[in-house]
Amino acid sequence: MKQSQKILIGVGAGVVVLAVAAAIAGPVIYRDLIAGPAADAPSLASEPSSPGSPDQAAESDAGAAELDPRFLVGGWSVTDGSEAGYRVDEVLNGTDVTVTGRSDEVTGTFTIDDTGLTLTAAELTVDVASIETDSANRDAYFRDEALRTDEFPEAAFVLAEPVTLERAPASGDVVQTEATGELTIAGQTRTVTAEIEVRSDGTTAEIAGSIPITFSDFGVEAPDLGFVSVEDSGAVEFQLTAAKS
């Protein structure tokens, strides 16, 4: 065999090996080096306490004063610095990629009754057309095809049942609880349960939470393009700040 033929065969074999390696490693490279990292799951910094448990005050940081419930009574409104969005897993050529989309276009109100211990009303609204991930193409699909934001520009959560704590937490303590409400996405409304963390000093409040959802329950079809598919289940997530109205 001539030397030139050996060289050509060697180069051809090298190209095949590189092509196979790219097909296998490409999704991993995309996940680890190209795609933006998934946002952290919403959480407050402190270790959560039990939901309104009698031992809550004893578990609070030493010296922390119990919050006077009267400071919590009345209306609260979502303020700047809040965000909401979604978390979903994609499978790209067999490689799992977690995607998070976020928007700071969030509004909402909360109402606490005269005891200062019961949330009686809550409503959150998100401008879903403004939710962004690391990919403009993905955003366009979710905006135009999946969520149909030209027809349904907003998603909303409305509290369906009061949420009551057994006693007031310490000022700045983190309380973990659940809230049942009506979630509306793409014009479809379903009853959901949100896992929530709350912290307040009586003047401002922080709320972090997530709602597990199945997209098809809301008429949202997860795309499957062969080389990339999106899981049908995911989560709606939110991290909010609020102040007395």
XYZ file of C-alpha atoms in Angstrom:
245
model
C 0.000 0.000 0.000
C 1.302 3.412 -0.866
C 2.227 5.805 1.934
C -0.309 8.369 0.709
C -3.113 5.780 0.918
C -2.088 4.891 4.481
C -2.203 8.553 5.398
C -5.664 8.984 3.871
C -6.986 5.875 5.635
C -5.497 7.064 8.926
C -7.052 10.516 8.538
C -10.411 8.984 7.649
C -10.330 6.719 10.691
C -9.424 9.702 12.845
C -12.403 11.661 11.550
C -14.739 8.768 12.345
C -13.360 8.479 15.876
C -13.739 12.237 16.427
C -17.288 12.162 15.072
C -18.268 9.333 17.424
C -16.590 11.081 20.355
C -18.402 14.333 19.541
C -21.749 12.527 19.342
C -21.157 10.982 22.766
C -19.448 13.867 24.558
C -21.269 16.716 22.835
C -24.299 16.725 25.165
C -22.006 16.491 28.196
C -19.956 19.427 26.908
C -23.186 21.347 26.286
C -24.410 20.616 29.799
C -21.147 21.345 31.603
C -19.536 24.073 29.499
C -22.055 25.725 27.163
C -25.455 25.745 28.849
C -25.925 28.247 31.642
C -26.005 26.617 35.090
C -29.439 25.919 36.497
C -30.568 28.452 39.078
C -30.524 27.316 42.688
C -33.798 25.979 44.020
C -35.641 28.692 45.981
C -34.693 28.567 49.646
C -34.137 30.851 52.606
C -30.707 30.763 54.173
C -31.584 29.438 57.619
C -32.482 25.870 58.503
C -36.300 25.585 58.301
C -38.285 24.972 61.451
C -41.318 22.727 61.741
C -44.528 24.357 60.514
C -45.707 26.403 63.462
C -44.722 23.718 65.984
C -44.857 24.444 69.735
C -41.100 23.822 69.960
C -40.395 26.454 67.338
C -39.486 29.236 69.764
C -37.092 26.966 71.641
C -35.374 26.033 68.359
C -34.872 29.652 67.345
C -31.491 31.309 67.593
C -30.554 32.312 71.115
C -31.737 35.788 71.958
C -34.274 35.970 69.117
C -37.516 37.549 70.299
C -40.863 36.019 69.428
C -42.501 38.107 66.720
C -45.591 39.991 67.892
C -48.384 38.667 65.595
C -49.972 42.129 65.555
C -47.111 43.291 63.330
C -48.185 40.788 60.677
C -51.885 41.684 60.533
C -53.186 43.214 57.304
C -52.127 43.386 53.681
C -48.706 42.686 52.170
C -47.480 43.274 48.625
C -44.726 41.692 46.550
C -41.816 44.091 46.039
C -38.773 44.457 43.790
C -36.222 41.684 44.000
C -38.836 38.957 43.571
C -38.716 36.343 40.833
C -40.609 33.296 39.608
C -40.274 30.735 36.864
C -39.897 27.040 36.193
C -37.487 24.112 36.511
C -37.527 21.193 34.076
C -35.200 18.426 32.937
C -34.231 17.923 29.309
C -32.664 14.793 27.843
C -30.137 15.701 25.132
C -28.894 12.584 23.328
C -29.195 10.622 26.570
C -27.639 13.320 28.780
C -29.764 14.945 31.486
C -29.747 18.752 31.478
C -31.640 20.768 34.099
C -33.121 23.999 32.761
C -34.443 26.907 34.817
C -36.324 29.933 33.509
C -36.807 33.074 35.574
C -38.696 36.370 35.427
C -38.719 39.334 37.803
C -42.089 40.441 36.422
C -44.001 39.224 39.476
C -46.847 40.921 41.336
C -48.912 39.728 44.266
C -50.696 40.406 47.523
C -51.169 38.578 50.827
C -53.677 39.136 53.636
C -53.179 38.037 57.248
C -56.134 37.984 59.650
C -56.488 39.790 62.985
C -54.750 37.009 64.904
C -51.589 37.512 62.875
C -51.292 33.739 62.505
C -53.523 32.924 59.523
C -52.928 33.743 55.879
C -56.463 34.179 54.555
C -55.780 35.331 50.996
C -52.905 35.325 48.547
C -52.613 35.951 44.841
C -49.490 35.902 42.662
C -49.227 36.781 38.981
C -46.258 36.194 36.667
C -45.679 37.644 33.196
C -44.767 34.337 31.534
C -43.685 36.003 28.279
C -40.746 37.528 30.165
C -39.418 34.213 31.520
C -35.888 33.592 30.222
C -33.496 30.647 30.190
C -29.985 30.404 28.712
C -31.425 29.773 25.212
C -33.392 32.250 23.103
C -34.628 29.394 20.883
C -35.966 27.478 23.875
C -37.588 30.638 25.217
C -39.282 31.262 21.875
C -40.702 27.726 21.843
C -42.075 27.925 25.387
C -43.407 31.424 24.799
C -44.988 30.894 21.375
C -45.809 27.175 21.201
C -46.026 25.673 24.697
C -47.427 28.510 26.825
C -49.058 30.496 23.992
C -48.387 33.789 25.728
C -50.078 35.811 22.992
C -53.328 34.261 24.238
C -52.417 33.616 27.883
C -49.794 36.206 28.896
C -49.920 35.505 32.631
C -49.742 32.606 35.061
C -51.382 32.949 38.456
C -51.651 31.294 41.861
C -54.634 31.999 44.139
C -54.793 30.641 47.691
C -57.724 28.229 48.116
C -57.464 27.401 51.834
C -56.266 29.452 54.821
C -52.798 28.677 56.178
C -52.551 28.863 59.970
C -49.521 28.648 62.263
C -49.952 27.394 65.819
C -47.849 30.219 67.225
C -45.787 33.167 66.061
C -42.212 32.382 65.044
C -39.230 34.254 66.388
C -38.288 37.354 64.439
C -36.170 36.259 61.485
C -36.877 32.567 62.029
C -37.665 30.411 58.988
C -41.005 28.602 59.011
C -41.787 25.755 56.649
C -45.391 25.097 55.649
C -47.712 24.225 52.759
C -50.318 26.222 50.863
C -53.111 24.816 48.709
C -54.264 26.958 45.833
C -55.450 27.235 42.248
C -52.624 27.455 39.702
C -53.463 28.757 36.234
C -51.069 28.183 33.322
C -51.929 28.589 29.635
C -55.576 29.124 30.502
C -55.909 25.864 32.473
C -56.490 25.880 36.245
C -55.578 23.036 38.591
C -55.491 22.634 42.384
C -51.902 22.360 43.619
C -49.942 22.330 46.864
C -46.954 24.649 47.263
C -44.083 23.873 49.622
C -43.176 27.203 51.222
C -40.568 28.764 53.488
C -41.352 32.103 55.139
C -39.271 34.538 57.214
C -40.315 37.934 58.557
C -39.232 40.602 61.001
C -42.706 42.163 61.065
C -41.826 44.834 58.478
C -40.667 42.795 55.506
C -41.124 39.149 54.591
C -39.301 36.634 52.410
C -41.123 33.726 50.780
C -39.494 30.860 48.873
C -41.297 27.905 47.408
C -41.994 25.450 44.648
C -44.990 23.665 43.144
C -44.482 20.291 41.437
C -46.519 20.133 38.230
C -47.185 17.960 35.212
C -47.215 20.179 32.139
C -49.788 18.101 30.255
C -52.286 18.785 33.064
C -52.257 22.383 31.824
C -52.446 21.496 28.139
C -48.745 22.259 27.691
C -47.009 19.778 25.395
C -43.382 19.092 26.226
C -41.342 19.105 22.992
C -39.606 15.993 21.675
C -37.275 16.760 18.780
C -35.564 13.375 18.672
C -32.126 14.483 19.837
C -33.629 16.505 22.687
C -36.775 15.887 24.699
C -38.273 17.727 27.661
C -39.718 15.871 30.637
C -43.460 16.293 31.164
C -43.028 17.005 34.881
C -41.251 19.939 36.445
C -41.789 22.658 39.014
C -43.009 26.218 39.252
C -40.630 28.104 41.554
C -40.703 31.471 43.267
C -38.540 33.554 45.606
C -40.322 36.662 46.808
C -39.924 39.653 49.062
C -42.956 41.452 50.443
C -43.696 44.544 52.495
C -46.711 45.805 54.414
C -49.164 47.496 52.057
